[in-house]
PDB file of N, CA and C in Angstrom:
ATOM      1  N   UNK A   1      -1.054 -17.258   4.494  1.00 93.00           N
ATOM      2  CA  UNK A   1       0.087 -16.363   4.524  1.00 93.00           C
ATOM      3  C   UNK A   1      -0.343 -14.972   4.076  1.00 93.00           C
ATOM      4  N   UNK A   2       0.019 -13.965   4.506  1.00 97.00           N
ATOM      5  CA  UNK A   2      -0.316 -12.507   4.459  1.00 97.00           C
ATOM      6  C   UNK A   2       1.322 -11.705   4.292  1.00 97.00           C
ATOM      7  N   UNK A   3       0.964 -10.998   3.638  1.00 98.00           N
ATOM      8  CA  UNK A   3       1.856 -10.005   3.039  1.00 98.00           C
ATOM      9  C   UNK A   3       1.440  -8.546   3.518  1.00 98.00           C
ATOM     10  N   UNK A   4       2.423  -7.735   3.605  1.00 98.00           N
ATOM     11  CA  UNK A   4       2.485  -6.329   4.600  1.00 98.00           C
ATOM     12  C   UNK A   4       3.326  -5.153   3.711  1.00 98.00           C
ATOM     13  N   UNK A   5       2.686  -4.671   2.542  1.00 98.00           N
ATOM     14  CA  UNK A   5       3.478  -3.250   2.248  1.00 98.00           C
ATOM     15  C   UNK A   5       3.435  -2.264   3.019  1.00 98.00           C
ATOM     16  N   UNK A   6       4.867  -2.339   3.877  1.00 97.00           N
ATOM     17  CA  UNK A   6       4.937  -1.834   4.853  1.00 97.00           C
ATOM     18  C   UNK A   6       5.848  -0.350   5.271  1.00 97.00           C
ATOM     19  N   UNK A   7       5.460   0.832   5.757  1.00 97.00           N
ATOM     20  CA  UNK A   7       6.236   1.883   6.062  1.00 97.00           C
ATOM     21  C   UNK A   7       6.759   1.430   7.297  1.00 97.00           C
ATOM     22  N   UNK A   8       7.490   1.088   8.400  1.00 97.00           N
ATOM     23  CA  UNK A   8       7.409   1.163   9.556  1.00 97.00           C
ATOM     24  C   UNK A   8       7.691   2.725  10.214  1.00 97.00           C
ATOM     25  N   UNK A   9       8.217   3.608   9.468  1.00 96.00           N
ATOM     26  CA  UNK A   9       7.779   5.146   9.785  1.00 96.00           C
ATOM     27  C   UNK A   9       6.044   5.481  10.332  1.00 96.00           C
ATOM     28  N   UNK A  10       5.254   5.102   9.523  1.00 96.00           N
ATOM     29  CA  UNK A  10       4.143   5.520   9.914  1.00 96.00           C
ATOM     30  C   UNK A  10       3.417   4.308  10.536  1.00 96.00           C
ATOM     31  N   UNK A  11       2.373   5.482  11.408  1.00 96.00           N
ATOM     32  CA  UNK A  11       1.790   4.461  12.447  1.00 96.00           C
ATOM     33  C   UNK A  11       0.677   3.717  12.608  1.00 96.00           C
ATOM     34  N   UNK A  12      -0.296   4.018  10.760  1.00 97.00           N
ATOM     35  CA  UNK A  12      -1.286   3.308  10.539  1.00 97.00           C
ATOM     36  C   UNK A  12      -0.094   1.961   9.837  1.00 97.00           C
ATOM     37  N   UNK A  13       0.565   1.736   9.212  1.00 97.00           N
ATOM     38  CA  UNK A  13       1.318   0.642   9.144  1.00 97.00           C
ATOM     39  C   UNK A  13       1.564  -0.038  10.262  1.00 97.00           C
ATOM     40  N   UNK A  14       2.618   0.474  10.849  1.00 98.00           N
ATOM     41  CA  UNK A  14       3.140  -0.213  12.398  1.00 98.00           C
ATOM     42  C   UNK A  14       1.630  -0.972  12.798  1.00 98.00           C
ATOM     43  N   UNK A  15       0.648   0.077  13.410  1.00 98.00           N
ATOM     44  CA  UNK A  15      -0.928  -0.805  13.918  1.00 98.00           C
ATOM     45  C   UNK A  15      -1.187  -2.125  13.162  1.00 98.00           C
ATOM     46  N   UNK A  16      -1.328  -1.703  11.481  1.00 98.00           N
ATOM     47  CA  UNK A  16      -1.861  -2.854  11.463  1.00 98.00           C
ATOM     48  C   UNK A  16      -0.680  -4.280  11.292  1.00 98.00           C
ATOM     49  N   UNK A  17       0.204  -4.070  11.248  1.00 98.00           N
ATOM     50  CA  UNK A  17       1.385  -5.359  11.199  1.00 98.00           C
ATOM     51  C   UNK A  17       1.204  -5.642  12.907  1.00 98.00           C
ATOM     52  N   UNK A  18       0.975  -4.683  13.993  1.00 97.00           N
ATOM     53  CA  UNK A  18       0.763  -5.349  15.198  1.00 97.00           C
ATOM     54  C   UNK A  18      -0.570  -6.302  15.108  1.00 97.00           C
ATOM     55  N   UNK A  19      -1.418  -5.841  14.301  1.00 97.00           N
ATOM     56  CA  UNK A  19      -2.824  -6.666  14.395  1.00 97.00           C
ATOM     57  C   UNK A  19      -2.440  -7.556  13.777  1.00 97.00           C
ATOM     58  N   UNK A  20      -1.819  -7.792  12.624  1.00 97.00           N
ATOM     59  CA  UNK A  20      -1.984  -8.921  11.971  1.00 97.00           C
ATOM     60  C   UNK A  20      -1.366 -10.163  13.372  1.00 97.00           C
ATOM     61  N   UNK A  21      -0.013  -9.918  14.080  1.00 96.00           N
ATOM     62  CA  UNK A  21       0.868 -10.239  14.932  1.00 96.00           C
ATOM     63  C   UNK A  21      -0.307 -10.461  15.835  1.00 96.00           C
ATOM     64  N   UNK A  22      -0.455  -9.999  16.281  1.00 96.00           N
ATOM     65  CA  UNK A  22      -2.024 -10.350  17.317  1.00 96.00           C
ATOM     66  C   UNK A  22      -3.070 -11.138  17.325  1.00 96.00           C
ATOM     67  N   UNK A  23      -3.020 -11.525  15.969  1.00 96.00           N
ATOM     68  CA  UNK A  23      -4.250 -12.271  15.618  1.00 96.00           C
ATOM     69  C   UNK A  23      -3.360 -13.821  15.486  1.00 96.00           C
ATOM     70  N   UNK A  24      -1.967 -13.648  15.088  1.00 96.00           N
ATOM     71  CA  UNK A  24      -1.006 -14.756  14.622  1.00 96.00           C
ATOM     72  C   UNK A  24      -1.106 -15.891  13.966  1.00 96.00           C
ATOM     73  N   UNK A  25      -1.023 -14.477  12.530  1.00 96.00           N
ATOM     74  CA  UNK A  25      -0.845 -14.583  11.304  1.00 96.00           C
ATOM     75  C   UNK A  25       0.480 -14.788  10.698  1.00 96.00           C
ATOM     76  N   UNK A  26       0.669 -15.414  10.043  1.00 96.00           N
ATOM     77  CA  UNK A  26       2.173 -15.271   9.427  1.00 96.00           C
ATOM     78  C   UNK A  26       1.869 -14.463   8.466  1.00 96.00           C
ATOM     79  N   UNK A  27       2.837 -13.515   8.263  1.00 97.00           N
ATOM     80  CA  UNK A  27       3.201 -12.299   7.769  1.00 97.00           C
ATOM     81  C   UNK A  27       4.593 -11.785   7.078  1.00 97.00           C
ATOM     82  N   UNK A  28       4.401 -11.695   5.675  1.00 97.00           N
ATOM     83  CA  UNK A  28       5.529 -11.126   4.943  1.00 97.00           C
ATOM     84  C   UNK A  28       5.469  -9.984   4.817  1.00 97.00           C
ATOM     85  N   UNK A  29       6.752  -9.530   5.861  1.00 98.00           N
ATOM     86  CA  UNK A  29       6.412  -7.729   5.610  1.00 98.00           C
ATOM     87  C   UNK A  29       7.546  -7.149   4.239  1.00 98.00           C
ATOM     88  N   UNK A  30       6.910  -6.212   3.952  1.00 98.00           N
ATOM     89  CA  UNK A  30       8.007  -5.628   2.233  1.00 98.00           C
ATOM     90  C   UNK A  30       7.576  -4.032   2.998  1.00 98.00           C
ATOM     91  N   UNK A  31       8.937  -3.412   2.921  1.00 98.00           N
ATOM     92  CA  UNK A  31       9.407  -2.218   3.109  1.00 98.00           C
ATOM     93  C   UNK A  31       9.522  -1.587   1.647  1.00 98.00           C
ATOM     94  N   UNK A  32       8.566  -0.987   1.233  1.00 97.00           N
ATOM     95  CA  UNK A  32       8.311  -0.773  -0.606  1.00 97.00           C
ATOM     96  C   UNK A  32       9.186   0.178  -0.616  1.00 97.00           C
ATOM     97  N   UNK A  33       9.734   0.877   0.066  1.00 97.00           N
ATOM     98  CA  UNK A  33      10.254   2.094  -0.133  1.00 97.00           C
ATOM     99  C   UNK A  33      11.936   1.987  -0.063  1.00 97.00           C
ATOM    100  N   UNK A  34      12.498   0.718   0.486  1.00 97.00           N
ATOM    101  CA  UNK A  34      13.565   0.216   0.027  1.00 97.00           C
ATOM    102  C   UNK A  34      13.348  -1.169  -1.053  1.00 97.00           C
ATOM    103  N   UNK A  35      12.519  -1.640  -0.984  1.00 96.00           N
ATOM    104  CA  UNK A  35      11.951  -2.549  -2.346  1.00 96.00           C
ATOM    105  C   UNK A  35      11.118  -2.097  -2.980  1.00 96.00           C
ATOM    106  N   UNK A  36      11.181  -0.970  -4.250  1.00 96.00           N
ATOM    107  CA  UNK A  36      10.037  -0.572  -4.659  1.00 96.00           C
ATOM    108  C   UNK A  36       9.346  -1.634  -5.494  1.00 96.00           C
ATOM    109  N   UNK A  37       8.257  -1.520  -6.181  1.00 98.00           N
ATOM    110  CA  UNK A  37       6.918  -2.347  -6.420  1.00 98.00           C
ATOM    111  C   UNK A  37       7.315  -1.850  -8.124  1.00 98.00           C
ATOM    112  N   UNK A  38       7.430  -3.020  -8.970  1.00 98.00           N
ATOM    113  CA  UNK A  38       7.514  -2.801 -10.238  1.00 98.00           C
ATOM    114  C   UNK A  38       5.725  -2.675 -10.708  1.00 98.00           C
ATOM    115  N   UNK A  39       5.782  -2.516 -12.289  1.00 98.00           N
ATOM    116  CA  UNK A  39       4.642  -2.157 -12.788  1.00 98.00           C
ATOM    117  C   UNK A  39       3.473  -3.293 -12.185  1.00 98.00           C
ATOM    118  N   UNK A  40       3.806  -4.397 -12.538  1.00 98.00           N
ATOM    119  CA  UNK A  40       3.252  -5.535 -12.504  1.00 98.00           C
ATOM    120  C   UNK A  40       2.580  -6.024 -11.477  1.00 98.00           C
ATOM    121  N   UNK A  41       3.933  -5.477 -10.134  1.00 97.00           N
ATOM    122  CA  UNK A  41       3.248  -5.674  -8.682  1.00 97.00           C
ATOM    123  C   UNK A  41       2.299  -4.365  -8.462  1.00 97.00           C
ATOM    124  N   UNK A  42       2.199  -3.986  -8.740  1.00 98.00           N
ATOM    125  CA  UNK A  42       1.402  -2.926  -8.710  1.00 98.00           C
ATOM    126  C   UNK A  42       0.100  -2.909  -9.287  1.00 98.00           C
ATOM    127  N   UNK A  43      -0.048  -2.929 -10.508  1.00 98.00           N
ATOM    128  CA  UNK A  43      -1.278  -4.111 -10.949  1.00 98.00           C
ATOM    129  C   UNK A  43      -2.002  -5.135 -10.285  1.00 98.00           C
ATOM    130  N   UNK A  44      -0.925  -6.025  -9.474  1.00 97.00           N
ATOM    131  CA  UNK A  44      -1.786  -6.794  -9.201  1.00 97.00           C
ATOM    132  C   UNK A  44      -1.948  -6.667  -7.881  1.00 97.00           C
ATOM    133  N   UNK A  45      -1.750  -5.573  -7.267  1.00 98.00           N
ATOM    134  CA  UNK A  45      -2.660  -4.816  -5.783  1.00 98.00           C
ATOM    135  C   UNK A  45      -3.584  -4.502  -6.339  1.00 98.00           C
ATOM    136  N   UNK A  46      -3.451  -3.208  -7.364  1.00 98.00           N
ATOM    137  CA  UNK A  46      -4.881  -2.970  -7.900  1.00 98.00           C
ATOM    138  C   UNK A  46      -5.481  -3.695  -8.272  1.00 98.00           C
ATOM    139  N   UNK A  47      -5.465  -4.807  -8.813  1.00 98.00           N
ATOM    140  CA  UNK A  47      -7.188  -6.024  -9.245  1.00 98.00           C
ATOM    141  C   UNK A  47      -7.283  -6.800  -7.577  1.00 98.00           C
ATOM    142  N   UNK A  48      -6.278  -6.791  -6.551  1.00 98.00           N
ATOM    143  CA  UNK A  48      -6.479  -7.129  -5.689  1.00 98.00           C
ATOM    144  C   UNK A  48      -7.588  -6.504  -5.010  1.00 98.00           C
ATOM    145  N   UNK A  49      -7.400  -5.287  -4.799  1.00 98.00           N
ATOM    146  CA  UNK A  49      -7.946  -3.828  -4.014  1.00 98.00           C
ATOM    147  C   UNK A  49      -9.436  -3.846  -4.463  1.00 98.00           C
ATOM    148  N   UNK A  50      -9.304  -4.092  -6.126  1.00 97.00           N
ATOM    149  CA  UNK A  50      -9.997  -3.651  -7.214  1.00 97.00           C
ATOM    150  C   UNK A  50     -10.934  -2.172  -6.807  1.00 97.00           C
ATOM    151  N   UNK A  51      -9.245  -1.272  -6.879  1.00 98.00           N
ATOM    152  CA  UNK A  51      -9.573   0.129  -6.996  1.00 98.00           C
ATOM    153  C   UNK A  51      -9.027   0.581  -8.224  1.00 98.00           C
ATOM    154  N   UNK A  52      -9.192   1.909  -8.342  1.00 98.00           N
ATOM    155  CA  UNK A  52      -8.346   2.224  -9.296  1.00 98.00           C
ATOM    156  C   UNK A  52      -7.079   2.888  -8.958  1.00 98.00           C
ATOM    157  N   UNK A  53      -5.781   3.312 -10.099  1.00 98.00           N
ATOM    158  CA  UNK A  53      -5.087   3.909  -9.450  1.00 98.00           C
ATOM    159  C   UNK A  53      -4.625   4.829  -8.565  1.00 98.00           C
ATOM    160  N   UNK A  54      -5.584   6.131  -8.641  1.00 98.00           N
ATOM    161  CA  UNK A  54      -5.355   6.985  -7.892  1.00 98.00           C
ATOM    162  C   UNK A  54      -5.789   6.746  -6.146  1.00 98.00           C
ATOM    163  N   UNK A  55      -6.876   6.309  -6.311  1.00 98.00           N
ATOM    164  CA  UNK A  55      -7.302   5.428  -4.728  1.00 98.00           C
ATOM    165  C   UNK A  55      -6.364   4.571  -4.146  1.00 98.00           C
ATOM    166  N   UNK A  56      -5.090   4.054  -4.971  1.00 98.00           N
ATOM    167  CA  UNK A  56      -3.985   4.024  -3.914  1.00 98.00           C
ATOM    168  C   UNK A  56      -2.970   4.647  -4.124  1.00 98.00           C
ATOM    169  N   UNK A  57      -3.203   5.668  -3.995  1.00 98.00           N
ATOM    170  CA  UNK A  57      -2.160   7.159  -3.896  1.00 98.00           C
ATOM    171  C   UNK A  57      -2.433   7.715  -2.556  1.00 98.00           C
ATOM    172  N   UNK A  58      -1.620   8.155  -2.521  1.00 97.00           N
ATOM    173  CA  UNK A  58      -0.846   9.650  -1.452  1.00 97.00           C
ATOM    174  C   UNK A  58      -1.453  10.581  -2.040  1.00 97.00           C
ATOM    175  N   UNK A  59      -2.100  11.377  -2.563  1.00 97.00           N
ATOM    176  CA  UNK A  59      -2.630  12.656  -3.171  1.00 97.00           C
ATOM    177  C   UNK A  59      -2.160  14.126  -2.647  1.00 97.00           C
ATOM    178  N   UNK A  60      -1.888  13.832  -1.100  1.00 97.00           N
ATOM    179  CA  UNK A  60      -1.842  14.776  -0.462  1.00 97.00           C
ATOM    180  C   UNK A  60       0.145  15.305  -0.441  1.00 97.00           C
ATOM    181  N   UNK A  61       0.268  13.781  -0.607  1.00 97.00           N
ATOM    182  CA  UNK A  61       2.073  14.192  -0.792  1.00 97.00           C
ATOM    183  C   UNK A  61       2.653  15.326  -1.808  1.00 97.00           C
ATOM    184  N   UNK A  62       3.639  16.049  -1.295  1.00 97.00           N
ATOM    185  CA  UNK A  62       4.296  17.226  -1.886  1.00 97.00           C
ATOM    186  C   UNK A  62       4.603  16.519  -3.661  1.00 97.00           C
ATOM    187  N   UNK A  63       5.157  15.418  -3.786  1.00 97.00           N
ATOM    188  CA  UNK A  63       5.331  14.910  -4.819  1.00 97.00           C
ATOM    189  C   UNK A  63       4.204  14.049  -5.490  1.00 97.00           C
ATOM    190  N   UNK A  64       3.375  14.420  -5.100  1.00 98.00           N
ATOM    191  CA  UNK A  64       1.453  14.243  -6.359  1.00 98.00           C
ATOM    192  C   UNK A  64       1.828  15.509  -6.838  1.00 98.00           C
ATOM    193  N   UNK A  65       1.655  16.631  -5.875  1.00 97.00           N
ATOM    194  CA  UNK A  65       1.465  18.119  -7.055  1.00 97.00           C
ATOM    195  C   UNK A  65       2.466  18.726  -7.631  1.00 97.00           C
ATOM    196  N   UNK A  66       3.536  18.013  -7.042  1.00 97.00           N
ATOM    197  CA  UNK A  66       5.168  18.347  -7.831  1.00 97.00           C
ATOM    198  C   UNK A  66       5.164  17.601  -9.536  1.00 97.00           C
ATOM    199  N   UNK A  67       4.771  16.456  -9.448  1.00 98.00           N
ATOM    200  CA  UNK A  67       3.993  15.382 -10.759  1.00 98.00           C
ATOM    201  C   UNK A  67       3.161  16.207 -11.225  1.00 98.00           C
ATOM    202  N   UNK A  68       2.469  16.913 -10.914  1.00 97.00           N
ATOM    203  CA  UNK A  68       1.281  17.356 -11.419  1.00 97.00           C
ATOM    204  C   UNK A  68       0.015  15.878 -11.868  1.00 97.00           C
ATOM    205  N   UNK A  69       0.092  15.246 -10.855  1.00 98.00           N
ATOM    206  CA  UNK A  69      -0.710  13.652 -11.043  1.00 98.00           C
ATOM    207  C   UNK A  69      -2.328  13.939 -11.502  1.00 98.00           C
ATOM    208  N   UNK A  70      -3.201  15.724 -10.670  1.00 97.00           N
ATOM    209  CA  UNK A  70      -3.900  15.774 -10.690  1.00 97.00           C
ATOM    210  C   UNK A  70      -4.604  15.439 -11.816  1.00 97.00           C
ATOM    211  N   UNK A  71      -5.791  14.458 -12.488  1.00 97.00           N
ATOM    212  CA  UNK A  71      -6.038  14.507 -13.904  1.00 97.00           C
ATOM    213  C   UNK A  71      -5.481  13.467 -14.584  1.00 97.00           C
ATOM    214  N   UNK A  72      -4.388  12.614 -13.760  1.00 98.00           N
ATOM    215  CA  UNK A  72      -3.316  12.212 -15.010  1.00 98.00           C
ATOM    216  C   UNK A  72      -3.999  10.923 -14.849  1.00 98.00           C
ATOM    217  N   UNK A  73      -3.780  10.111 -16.877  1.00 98.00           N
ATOM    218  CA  UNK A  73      -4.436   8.758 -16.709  1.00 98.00           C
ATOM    219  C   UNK A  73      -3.695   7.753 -15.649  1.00 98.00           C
ATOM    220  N   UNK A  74      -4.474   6.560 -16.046  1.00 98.00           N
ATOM    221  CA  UNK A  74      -4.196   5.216 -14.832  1.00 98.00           C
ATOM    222  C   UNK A  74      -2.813   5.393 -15.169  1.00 98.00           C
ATOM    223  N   UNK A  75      -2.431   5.367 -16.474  1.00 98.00           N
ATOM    224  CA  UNK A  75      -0.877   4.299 -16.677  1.00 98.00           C
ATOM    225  C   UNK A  75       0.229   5.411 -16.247  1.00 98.00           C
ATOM    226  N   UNK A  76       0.023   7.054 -15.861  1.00 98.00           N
ATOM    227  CA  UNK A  76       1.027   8.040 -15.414  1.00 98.00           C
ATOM    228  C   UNK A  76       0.650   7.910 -14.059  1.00 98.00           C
ATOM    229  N   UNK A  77      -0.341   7.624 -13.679  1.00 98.00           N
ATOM    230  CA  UNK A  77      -0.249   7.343 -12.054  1.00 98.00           C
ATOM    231  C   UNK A  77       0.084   6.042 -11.744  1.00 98.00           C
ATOM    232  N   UNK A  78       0.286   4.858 -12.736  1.00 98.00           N
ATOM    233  CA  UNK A  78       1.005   3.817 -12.233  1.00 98.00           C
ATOM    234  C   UNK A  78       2.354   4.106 -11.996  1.00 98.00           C
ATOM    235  N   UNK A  79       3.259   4.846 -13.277  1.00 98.00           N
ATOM    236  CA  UNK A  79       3.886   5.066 -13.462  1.00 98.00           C
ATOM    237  C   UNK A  79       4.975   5.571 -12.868  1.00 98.00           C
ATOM    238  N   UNK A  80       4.123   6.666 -12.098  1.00 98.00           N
ATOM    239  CA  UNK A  80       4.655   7.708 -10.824  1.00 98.00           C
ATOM    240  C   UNK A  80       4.861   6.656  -9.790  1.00 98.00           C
ATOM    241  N   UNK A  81       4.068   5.862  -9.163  1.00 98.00           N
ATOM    242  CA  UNK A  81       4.074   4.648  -8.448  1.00 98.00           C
ATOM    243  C   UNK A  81       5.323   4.018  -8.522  1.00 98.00           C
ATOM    244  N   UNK A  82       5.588   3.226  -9.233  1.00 98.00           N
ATOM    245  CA  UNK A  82       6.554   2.611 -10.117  1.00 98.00           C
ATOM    246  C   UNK A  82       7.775   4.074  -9.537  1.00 98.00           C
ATOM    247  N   UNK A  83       8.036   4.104 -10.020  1.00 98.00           N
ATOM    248  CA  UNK A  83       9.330   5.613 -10.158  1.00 98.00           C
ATOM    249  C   UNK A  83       9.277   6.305  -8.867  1.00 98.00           C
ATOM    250  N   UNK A  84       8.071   6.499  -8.058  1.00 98.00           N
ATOM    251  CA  UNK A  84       8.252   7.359  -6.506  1.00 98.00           C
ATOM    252  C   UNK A  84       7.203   6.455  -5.373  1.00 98.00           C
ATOM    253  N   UNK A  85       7.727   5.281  -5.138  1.00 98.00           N
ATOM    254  CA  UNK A  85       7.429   4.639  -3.906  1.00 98.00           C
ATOM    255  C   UNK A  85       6.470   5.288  -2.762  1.00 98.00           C
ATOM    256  N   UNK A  86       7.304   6.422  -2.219  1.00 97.00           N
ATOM    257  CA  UNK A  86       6.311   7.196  -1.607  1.00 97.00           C
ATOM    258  C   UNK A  86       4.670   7.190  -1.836  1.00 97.00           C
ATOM    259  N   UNK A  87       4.463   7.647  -2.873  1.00 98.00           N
ATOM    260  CA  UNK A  87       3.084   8.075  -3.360  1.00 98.00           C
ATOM    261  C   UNK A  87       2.011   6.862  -3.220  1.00 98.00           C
ATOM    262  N   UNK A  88       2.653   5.794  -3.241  1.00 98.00           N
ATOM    263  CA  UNK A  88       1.354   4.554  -2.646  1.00 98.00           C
ATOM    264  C   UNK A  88       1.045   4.526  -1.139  1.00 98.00           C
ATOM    265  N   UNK A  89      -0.312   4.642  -0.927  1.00 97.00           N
ATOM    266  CA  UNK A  89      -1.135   4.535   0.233  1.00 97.00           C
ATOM    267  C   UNK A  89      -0.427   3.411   1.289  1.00 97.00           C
ATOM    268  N   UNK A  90      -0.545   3.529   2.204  1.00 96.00           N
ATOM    269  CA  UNK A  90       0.144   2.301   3.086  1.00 96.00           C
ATOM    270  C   UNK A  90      -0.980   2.423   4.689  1.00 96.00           C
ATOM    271  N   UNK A  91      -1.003   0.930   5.081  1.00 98.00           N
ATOM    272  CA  UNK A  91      -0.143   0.069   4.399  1.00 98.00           C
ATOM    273  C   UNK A  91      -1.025  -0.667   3.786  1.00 98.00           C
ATOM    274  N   UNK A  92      -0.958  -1.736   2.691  1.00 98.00           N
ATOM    275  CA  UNK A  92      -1.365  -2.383   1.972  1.00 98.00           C
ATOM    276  C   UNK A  92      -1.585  -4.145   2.394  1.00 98.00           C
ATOM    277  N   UNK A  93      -2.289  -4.629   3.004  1.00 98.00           N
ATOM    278  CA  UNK A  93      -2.011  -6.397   3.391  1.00 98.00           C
ATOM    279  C   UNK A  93      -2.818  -7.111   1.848  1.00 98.00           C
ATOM    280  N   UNK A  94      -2.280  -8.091   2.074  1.00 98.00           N
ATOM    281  CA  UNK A  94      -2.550  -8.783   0.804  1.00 98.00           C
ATOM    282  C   UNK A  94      -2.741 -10.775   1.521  1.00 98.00           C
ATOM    283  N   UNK A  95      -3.654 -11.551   0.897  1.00 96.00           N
ATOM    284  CA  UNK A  95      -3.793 -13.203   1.560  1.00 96.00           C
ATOM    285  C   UNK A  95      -3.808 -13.986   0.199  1.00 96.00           C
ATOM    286  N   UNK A  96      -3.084 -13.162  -0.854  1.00 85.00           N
ATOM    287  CA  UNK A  96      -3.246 -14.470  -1.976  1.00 85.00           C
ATOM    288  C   UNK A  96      -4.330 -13.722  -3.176  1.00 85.00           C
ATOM    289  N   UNK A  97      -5.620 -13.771  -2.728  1.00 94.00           N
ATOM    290  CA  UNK A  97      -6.735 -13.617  -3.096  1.00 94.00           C
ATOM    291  C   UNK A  97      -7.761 -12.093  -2.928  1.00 94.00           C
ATOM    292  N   UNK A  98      -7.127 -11.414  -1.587  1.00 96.00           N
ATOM    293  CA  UNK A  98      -7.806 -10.479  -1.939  1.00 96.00           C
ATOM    294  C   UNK A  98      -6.734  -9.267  -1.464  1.00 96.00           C
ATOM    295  N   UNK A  99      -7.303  -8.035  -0.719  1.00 98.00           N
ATOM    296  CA  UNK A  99      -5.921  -6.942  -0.446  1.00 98.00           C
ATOM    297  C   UNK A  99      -6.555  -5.701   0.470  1.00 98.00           C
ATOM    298  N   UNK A 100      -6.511  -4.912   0.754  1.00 98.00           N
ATOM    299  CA  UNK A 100      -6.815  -4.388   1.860  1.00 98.00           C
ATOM    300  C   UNK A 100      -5.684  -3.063   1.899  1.00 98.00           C
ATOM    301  N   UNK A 101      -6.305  -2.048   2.365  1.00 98.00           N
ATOM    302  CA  UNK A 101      -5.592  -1.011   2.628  1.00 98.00           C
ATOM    303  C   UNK A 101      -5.932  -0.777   4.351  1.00 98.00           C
ATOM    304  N   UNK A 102      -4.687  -0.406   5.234  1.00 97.00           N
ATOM    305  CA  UNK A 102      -4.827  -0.534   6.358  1.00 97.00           C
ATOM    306  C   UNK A 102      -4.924   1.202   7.113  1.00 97.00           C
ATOM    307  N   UNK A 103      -6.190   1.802   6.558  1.00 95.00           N
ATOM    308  CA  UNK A 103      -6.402   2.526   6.946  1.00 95.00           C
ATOM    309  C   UNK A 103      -7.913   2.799   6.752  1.00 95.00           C
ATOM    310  N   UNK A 104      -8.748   2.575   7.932  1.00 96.00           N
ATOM    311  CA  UNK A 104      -8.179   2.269   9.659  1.00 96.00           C
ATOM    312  C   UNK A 104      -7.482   0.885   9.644  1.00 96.00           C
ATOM    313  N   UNK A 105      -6.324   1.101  10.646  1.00 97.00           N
ATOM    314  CA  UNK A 105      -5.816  -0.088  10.702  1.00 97.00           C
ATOM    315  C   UNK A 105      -6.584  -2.121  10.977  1.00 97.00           C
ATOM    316  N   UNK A 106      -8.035  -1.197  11.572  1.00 97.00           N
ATOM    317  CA  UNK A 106      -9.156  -2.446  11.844  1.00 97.00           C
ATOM    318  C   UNK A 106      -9.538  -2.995   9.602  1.00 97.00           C
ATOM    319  N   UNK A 107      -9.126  -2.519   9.226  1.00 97.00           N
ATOM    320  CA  UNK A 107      -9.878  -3.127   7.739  1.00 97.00           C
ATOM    321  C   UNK A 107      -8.943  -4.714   6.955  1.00 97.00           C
ATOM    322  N   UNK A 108      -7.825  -4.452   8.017  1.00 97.00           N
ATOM    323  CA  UNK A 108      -7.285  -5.410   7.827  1.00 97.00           C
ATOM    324  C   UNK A 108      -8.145  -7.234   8.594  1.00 97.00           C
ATOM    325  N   UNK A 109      -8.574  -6.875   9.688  1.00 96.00           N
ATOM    326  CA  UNK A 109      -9.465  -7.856  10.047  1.00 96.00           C
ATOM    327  C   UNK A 109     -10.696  -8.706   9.068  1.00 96.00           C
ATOM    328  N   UNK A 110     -10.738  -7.862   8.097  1.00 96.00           N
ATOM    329  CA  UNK A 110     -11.635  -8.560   6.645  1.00 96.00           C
ATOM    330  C   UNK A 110     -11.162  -9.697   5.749  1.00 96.00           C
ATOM    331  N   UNK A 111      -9.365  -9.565   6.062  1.00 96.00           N
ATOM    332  CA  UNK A 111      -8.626 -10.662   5.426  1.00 96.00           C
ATOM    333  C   UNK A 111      -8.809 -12.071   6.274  1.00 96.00           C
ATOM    334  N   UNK A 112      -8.782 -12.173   7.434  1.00 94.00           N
ATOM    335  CA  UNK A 112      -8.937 -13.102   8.385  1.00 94.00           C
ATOM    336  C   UNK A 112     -10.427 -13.971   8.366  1.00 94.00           C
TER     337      UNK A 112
END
């Protein structure tokens, strides 16, 4: 079973939820941005990812430099996470065990 933090606005999301669909996978998609991601779930993308926080950020979004995120430790960029949905990278697939950021939408094929 695979899991899909999913924008369907953007179109490296959309791609890779078609790949996963393509390959036919069962797939739990989460729209984070009407379900946002508490501290915890968030955490445990990151030991998933095993990145750190800012590597799944948005950096480039108007609301990183509105935060002033630049610099800021793990737990204010979790934080921001937590509190502005937006700012996490998408999309995110997840199989239990490991996690994947779907950009390029092909990196999702590593879960399979």
């Amino acid at each position: 079973m695979y899991t899909i933090y999913h924008n369907p606005r953007c179109s490296k999301s959309r791609q890779t939820l078609q790949l996963i669909e393509e390959n036919q996978k069962e797939v739990t998609v989460v729209e984070y941005l009407k379900t946002p991601l508490n501290k915890d779930q968030i955490n445990e993308l990151l030991n998933l990812l095993n990145i750190s926080p800012i590597e799944m950020m948005r950096t480039k979004e108007a609301e990183f430099k509105e935060q002033n995120l630049k610099g800021a430790s793990d737990e204010v960029l979790i934080e921001a996470m937590v509190n502005t949905p937006k700012l996490i990278e998408r999309p995110i697939v997840t199989n239990a065990t490991s996690a994947v950021i779907g950009r390029p939408p092909e990196n999702v094929l590593t879960l399979f």
